[in-house]
Coordinates of C-alpha atoms and ligand atoms in Angstrom, one line a residue:
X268 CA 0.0 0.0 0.0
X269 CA 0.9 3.1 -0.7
X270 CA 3.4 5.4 2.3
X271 CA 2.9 8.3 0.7
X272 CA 0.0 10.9 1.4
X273 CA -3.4 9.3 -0.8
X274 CA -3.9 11.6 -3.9
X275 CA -7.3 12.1 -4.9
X276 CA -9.8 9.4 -5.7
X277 CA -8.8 10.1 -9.7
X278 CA -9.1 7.1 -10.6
X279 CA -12.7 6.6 -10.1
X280 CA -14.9 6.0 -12.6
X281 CA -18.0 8.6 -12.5
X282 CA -21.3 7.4 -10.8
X283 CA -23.4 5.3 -12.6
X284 CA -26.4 7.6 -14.1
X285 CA -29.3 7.6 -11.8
X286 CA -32.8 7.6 -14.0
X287 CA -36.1 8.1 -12.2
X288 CA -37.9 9.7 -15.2
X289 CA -40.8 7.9 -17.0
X290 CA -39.7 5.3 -19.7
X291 CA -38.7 7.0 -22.8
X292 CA -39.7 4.8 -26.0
X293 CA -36.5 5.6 -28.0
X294 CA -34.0 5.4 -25.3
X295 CA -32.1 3.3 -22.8
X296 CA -30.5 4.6 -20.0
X297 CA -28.8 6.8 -22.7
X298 CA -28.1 4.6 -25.0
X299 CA -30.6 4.0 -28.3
X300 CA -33.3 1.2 -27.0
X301 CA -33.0 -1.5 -29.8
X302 CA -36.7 -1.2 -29.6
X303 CA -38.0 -2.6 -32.8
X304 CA -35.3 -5.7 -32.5
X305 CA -36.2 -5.9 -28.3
X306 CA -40.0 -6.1 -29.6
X307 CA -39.5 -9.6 -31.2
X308 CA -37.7 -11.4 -28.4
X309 CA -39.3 -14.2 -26.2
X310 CA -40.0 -12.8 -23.0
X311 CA -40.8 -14.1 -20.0
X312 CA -41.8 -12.7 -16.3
X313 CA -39.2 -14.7 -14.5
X314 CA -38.3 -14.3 -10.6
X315 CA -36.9 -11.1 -10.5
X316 CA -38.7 -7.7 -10.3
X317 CA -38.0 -7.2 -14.2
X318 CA -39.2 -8.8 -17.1
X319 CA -36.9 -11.3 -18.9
X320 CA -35.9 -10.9 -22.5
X321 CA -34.1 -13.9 -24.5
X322 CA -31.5 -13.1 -26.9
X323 CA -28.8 -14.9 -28.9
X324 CA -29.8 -17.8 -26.5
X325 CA -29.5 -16.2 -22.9
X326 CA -32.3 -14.4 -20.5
X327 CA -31.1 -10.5 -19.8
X328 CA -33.5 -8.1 -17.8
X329 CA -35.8 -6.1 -19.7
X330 CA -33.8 -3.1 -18.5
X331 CA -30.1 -4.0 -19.1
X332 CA -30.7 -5.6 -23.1
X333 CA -30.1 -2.5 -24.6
X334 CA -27.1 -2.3 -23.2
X335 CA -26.0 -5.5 -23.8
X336 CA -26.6 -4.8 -27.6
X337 CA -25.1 -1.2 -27.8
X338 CA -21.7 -3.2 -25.8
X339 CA -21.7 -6.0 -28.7
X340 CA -22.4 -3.3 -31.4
X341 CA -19.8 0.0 -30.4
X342 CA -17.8 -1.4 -27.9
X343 CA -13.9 -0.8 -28.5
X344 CA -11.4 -2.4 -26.5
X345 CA -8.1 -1.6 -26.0
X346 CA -5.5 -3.9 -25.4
X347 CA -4.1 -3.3 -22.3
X348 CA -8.0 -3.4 -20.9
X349 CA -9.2 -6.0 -18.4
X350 CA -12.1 -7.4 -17.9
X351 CA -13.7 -9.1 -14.9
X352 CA -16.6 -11.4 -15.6
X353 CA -18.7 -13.4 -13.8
X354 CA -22.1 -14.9 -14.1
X355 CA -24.4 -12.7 -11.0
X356 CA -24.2 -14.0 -7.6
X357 CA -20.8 -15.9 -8.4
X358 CA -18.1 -13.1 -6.4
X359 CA -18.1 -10.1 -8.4
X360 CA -18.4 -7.4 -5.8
X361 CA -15.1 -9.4 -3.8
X362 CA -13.3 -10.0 -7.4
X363 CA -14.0 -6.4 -8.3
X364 CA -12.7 -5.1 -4.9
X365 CA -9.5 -7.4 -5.0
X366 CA -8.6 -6.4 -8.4
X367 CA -9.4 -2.3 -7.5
X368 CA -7.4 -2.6 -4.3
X369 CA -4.8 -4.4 -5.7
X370 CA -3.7 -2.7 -9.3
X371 CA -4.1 0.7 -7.0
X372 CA -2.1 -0.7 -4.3
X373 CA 0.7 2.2 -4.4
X374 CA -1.8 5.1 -5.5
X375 CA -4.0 4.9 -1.9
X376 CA -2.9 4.7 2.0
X377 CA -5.3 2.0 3.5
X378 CA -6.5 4.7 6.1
X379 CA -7.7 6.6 3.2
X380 CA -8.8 3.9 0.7
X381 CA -11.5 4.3 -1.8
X382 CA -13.0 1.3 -0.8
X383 CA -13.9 2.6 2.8
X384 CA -16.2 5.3 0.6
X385 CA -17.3 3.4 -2.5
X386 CA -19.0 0.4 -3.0
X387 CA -17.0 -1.9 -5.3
X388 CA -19.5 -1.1 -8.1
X389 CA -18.5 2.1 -7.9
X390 CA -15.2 1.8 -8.1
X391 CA -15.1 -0.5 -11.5
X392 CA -17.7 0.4 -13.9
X393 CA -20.0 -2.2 -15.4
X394 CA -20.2 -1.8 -19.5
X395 CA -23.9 -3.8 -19.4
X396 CA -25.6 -0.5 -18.7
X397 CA -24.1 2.2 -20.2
X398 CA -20.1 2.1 -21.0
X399 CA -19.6 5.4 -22.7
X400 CA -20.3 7.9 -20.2
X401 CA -18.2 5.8 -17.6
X402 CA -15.4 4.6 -19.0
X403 CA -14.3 7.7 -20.7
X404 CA -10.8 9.1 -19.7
X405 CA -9.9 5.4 -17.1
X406 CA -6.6 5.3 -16.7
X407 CA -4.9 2.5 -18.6
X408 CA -5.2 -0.3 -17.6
X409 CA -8.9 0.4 -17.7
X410 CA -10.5 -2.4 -15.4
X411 CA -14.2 -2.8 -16.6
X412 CA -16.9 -5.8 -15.2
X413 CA -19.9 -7.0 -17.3
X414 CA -21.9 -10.1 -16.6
X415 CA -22.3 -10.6 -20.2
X416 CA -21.7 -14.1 -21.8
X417 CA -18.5 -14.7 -23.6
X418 CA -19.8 -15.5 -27.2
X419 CA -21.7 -12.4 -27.1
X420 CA -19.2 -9.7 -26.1
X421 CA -18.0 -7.7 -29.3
X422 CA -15.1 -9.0 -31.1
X423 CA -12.8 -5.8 -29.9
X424 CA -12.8 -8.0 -26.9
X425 CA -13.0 -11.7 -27.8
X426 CA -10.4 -10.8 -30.6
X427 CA -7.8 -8.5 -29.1
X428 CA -5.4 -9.3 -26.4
X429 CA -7.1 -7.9 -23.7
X430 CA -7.0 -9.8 -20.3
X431 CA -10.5 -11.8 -18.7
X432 CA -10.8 -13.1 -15.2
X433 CA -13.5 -14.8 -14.7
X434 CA -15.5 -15.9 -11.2
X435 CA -17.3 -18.7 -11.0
X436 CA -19.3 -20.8 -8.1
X437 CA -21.5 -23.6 -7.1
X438 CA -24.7 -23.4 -9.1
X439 CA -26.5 -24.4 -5.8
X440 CA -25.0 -21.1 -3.9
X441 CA -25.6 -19.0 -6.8
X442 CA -29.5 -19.7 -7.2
X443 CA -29.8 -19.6 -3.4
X444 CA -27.7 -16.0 -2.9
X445 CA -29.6 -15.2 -6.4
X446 CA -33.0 -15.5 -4.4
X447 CA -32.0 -13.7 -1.7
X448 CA -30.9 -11.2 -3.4
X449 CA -34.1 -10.6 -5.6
X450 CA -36.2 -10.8 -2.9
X451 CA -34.6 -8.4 -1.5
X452 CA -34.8 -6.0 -4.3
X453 CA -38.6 -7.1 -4.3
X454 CA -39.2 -6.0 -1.1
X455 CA -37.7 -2.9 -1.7
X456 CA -39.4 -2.3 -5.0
X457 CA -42.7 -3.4 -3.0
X458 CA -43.0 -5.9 -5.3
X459 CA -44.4 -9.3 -3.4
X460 CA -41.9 -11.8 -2.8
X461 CA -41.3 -14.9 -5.0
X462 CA -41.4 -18.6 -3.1
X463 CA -38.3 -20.1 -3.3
X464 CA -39.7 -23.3 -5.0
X465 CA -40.8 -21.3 -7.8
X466 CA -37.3 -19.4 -8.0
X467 CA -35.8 -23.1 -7.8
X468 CA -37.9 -24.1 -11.2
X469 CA -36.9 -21.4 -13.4
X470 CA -33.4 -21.0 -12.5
X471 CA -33.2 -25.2 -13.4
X472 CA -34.9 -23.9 -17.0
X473 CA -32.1 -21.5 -17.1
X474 CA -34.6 -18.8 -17.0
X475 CA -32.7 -16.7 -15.3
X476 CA -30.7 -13.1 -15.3
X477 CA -28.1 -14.1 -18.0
X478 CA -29.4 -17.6 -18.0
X479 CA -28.6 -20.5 -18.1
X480 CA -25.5 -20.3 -15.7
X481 CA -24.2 -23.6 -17.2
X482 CA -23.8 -22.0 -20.9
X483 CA -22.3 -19.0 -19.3
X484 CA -20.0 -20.6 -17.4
X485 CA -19.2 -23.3 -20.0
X486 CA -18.1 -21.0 -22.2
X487 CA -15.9 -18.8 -20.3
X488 CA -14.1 -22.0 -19.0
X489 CA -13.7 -23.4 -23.2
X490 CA -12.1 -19.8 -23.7
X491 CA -9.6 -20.0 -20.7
X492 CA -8.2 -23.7 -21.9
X493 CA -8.1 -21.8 -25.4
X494 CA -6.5 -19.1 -24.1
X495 CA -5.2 -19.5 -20.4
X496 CA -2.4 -16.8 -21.1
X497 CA -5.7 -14.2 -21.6
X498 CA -7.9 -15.6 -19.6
X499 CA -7.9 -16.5 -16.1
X500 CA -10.6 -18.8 -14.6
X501 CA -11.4 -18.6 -10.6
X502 CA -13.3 -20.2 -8.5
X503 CA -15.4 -18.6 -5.4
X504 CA -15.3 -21.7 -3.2
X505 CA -11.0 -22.1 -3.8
X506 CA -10.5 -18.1 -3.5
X507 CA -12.6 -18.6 0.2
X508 CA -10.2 -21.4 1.3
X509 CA -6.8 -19.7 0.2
X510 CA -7.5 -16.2 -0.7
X511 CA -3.6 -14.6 -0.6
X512 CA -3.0 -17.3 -2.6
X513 CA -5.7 -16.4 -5.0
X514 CA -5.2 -13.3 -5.2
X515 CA -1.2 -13.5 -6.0
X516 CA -2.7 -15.2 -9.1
X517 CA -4.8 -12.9 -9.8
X518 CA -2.1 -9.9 -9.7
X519 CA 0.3 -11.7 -11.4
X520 CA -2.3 -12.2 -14.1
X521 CA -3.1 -8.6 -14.0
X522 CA 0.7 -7.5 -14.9
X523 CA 1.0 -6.1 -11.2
X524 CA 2.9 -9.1 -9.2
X525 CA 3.8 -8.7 -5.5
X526 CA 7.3 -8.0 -4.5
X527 CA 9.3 -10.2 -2.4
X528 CA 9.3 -6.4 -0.2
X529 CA 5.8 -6.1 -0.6
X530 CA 4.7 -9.8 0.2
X531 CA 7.2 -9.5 3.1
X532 CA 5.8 -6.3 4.1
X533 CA 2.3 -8.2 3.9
X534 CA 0.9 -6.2 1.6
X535 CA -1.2 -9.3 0.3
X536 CA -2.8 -10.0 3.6
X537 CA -3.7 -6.4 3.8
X538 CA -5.8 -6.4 0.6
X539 CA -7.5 -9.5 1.7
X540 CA -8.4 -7.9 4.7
X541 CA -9.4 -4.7 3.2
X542 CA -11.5 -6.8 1.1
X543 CA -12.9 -9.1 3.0
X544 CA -16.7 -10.0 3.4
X545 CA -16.7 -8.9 7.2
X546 CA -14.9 -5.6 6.4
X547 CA -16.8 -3.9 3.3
X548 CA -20.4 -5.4 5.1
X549 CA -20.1 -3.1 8.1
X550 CA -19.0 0.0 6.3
X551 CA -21.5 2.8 6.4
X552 CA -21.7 3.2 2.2
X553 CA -22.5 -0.1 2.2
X554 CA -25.2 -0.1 4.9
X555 CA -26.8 2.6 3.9
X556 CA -26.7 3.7 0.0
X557 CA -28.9 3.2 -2.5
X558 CA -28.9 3.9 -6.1
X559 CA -31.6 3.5 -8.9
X560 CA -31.1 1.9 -12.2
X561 CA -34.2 2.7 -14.6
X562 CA -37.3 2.2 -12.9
X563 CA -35.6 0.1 -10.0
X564 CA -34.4 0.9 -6.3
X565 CA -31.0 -0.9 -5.3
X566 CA -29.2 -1.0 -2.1
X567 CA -25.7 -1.9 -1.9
X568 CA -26.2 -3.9 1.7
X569 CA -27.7 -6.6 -0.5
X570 CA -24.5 -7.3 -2.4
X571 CA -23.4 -8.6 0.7
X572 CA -24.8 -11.3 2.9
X573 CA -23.1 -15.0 4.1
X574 CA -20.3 -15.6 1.7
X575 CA -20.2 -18.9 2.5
X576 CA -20.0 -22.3 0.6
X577 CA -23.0 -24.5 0.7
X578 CA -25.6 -22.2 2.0
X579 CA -28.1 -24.1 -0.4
X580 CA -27.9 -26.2 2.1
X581 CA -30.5 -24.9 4.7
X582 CA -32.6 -23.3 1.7
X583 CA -32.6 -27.0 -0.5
X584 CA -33.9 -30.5 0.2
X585 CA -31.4 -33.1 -1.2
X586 CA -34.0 -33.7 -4.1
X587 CA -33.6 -30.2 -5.4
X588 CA -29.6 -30.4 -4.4
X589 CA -29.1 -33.8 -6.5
X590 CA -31.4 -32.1 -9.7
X591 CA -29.7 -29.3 -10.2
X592 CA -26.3 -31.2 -9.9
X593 CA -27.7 -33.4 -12.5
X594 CA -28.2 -30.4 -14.9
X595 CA -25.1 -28.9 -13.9
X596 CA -23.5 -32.5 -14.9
X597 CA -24.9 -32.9 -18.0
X598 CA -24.2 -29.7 -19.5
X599 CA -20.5 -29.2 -18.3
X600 CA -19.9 -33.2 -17.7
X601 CA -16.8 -34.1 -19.8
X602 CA -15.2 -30.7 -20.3
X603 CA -12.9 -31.2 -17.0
X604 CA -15.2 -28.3 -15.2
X605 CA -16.8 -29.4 -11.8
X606 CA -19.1 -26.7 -10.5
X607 CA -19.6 -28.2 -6.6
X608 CA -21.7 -31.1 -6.1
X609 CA -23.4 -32.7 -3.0
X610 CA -21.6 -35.7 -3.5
X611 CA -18.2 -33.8 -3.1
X612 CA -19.8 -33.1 0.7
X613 CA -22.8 -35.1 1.6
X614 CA -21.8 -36.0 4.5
X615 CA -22.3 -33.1 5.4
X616 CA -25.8 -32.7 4.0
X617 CA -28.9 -32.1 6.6
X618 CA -32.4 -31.3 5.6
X619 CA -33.4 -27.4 5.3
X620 CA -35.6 -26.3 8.6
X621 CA -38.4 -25.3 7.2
Ligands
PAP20 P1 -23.4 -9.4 -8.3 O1 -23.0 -10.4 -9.4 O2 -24.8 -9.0 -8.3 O3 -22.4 -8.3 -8.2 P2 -21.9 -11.0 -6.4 O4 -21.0 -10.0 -5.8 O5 -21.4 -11.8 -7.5 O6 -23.2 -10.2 -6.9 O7 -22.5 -12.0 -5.4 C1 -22.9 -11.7 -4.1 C2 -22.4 -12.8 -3.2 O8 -21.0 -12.6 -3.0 C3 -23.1 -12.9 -1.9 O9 -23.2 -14.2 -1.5 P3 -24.2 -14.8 -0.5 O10 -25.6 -14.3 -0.9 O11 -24.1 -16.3 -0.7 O12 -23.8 -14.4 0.8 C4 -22.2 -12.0 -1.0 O13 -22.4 -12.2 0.3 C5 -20.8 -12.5 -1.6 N1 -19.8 -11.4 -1.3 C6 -19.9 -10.1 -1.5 N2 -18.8 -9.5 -1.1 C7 -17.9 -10.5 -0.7 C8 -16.6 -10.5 -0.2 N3 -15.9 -9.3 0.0 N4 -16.0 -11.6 0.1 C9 -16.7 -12.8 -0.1 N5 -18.0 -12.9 -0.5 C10 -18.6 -11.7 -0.8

C-alpha cells in the first residue's frame, strides 16, 4: 500500500447515471433502446422484479438488453483493458474489490482507501448499462466488469489481447444467494416476494438473469483452456479457502505481481483484509446507500450477505440439491469443469428447517 499521502480518488470512474424519469420509448438509460429488434424477443416474467428478455440464447433483464446490444455493437477495447466477468451472484463485488485494491495498491494509503467510501460497483464500472459515459478518460489499464456471456461480447474483446478473469461458483449457492438477493430488491421495490420453490424451477430452465449459468460458465471455462495466457478462470469456493494465494494469481495475471518487499511487508494479507466479506459489510456506504437503475431501487447492503460455501444447504432438500447437480453434470460433464456437487460433501448434508 501506498506510504505516501493518498492523492485524490482520480481514478474513479463517474457514478453510474441515476434515472427516475418515466420510460422513454427511443432510449435506454442513454443509450438508443433497440426497440424494434427488443420487440421480437421471447419474453418471460421470471423471478426477478423485471421482465426477462431472450436473446442470442440467454435471459437478460428487460432493463439492461439494450445495453447489452449497444456493448456487442460499439464497444472498442483496448489492449491493455481488463475485464472481470462473472455470471451474477458468483463473487463479483469481492473479485471487483480485489482487483481495484490491488492494481491501486501504491496510489492509496489504506486509512484513506477508496473502498472505505465506494461500493466496489463504484469503483469498476459495469459496461452492461451504459459504457460510454463511464469509462471515458480510465486510466490504462482500464479495469471494466460486465456479466455478459463470452460469445456475445464484441469482437474488440474476444479478438484482441485484452486480459478476462472470470469468477465462477456452485450453481446451488448461486440460485440460493440469487434468491435472496431478488427478494430483497422485491421488497424494496414493494413488489411481493417470490417462493423459493418457484425461483428453484426457473433458474433449473435456465430462466434466469443471464441464463442458463451452465452455458455461461461453459463457455468462459472453453475460452480460458483456449487461451489460459488471456484468460484466467477462478473459483469462489477455492479463493474462500486460500485467498492470498488467490489473489497472487490474480495480480500476477493482471501484470502487477507482488514483490518479495511487498509480500514481506504483507501487503497481500492487507488487501484480503481490506476486502474481506466482514470488512466492506459493516461500512457505512455499504449499509446505507442506495442507487436507482431505470425504474428500479437498489441497495448496496444486498450485495453482501453470508459468503459462504453450501448455504443451499438450509434453503434446498437433497432432491432439489441432486437435480440441479444433474443439470449442472450434464451440460458441463466431460469438459474437466466441476461446478460443486453434493456428492463432493454429503456427509455433510442435513435437511433445510423449514
Ligand atoms: P453481483 O453479481 O450481483 O455483483 P456478487 O457479488 O457476484 O453479486 O454475489 C454476491 C455474493 O457474494 C453474496 O453471496 P451470498 O448471498 O451467498 O452471501 C455475497 O455475500 C458475496 N460477497 C460479497 N462480497 C464479498 C466479499 N468481499 N467476500 C466474499 N464474498 C462476498
Amino acid at each position: 500500500m501506498a506510504t505516501s499521502p493518498s492523492p485524490s480518488h482520480d481514478s474513479l470512474p463517474p457514478k453510474q447515471q441515476e434515472d427516475n424519469s418515466e420510460p422513454d420509448p427511443t432510449r435506454g438509460q442513454g443509450i438508443p433502446a433497440y426497440k424494434e429488434l427488443i420487440s421480437t424477443l421471447p419474453s418471460h416474467k421470471g423471478w426477478h422484479p423485471t421482465l426477462l428478455l431472450k436473446y442470442q440464447d440467454f435471459w437478460f433483464p428487460e432493463y439492461i438488453l439494450p445495453g447489452i446490444i449497444n456493448l456487442q455493437q460499439h464497444f472498442k477495447a483496448c489492449p491493455s483493458d481488463l475485464f472481470l466477468m462473472s455470471y451474477p451472484k458468483s463473487g463479483t463485488t469481492w473479485l471487483k474489490a480485489l482487483a481495484f485494491a490491488t492494481i491501486n495498491r501504491n496510489r492509496y494509503q489504506l486509512a484513506n482507501h477508496p473502498l472505505l467510501s465506494h461500493n466496489p460497483h463504484d469503483c469498476i464500472p459495469v459496461i452492461d448499462v451504459d459504457f460510454a459515459s463511464r469509462i471515458e478518460g480510465m486510466p490504462s489499464p482500464r479495469i471494466l466488469q460486465s456479466h455478459c456471456p463470452f460469445s456475445l461480447l464484441p469482437d474488440s474483446i474476444k479478438g484482441s489481447d485484452c486480459r478476462i478473469i472470470y469468477v465462477c461458483r456452485d450453481a446451488k449457492d448461486v440460485m440460493v444467494s440469487d434468491w435472496f438477493f431478488t427478494n430483497r430488491l422485491r421488497r424494496s421495490n414493494e413488489v411481493e416476494l417470490v417462493q423459493f420453490g418457484k425461483a428453484f424451477e426457473l433458474f433449473c430452465e435456465g430462466i434466469c438473469y443471464y441464463g442458463p449459468i451452465w452455458d455461461h460458465v461453459l463457455e468462459y471455462w472453453e475460452e480460458s483452456l483456449r487461451r489460459p495466457e488471456r484468460v484466467l478462470f477462478l473459483k469462489y469456493e477455492e479463493m474462500l479457502a486460500d485467498p492470498a494465494g488467490n489473489l497472487k494469481k490474480l495480480a500476477e495475471f493482471m501484470g502487477c505481481p507482488f514483490s518479495p518487499d511487498e509480500e514481506k511487508d504483507g501487503v497481500v494479507g492487507e488487501i484480503v483484509r481490506l476486502c474481506s466479506l466482514e470488512k466492506l459489510k459493516n461500512l457505512e456506504v455499504n449499509k446505507r446507500s442506495e442507487f436507482i437503475m431505470p425504474h428500479i431501487k437498489f441497495d448496496y447492503g444486498s450485495y453482501f450477505r453470508k459468503g459462504e460455501v453450501g448455504d443451499w444447504r438450509n434453503h434446498m432438500n437433497l432432491e432439489m440439491a441432486l437435480r440441479l447437480d444433474g443439470i449442472i453434470r450434464e451440460k458441463i460433464g466431460g469438459t474437466g469443469l466441476t461446478l460443486g456437487s453434493v456428492g463432493d460433501s454429503d456427509s455433510s448434508y442435513r435437511q433445510p428447517s423449514s
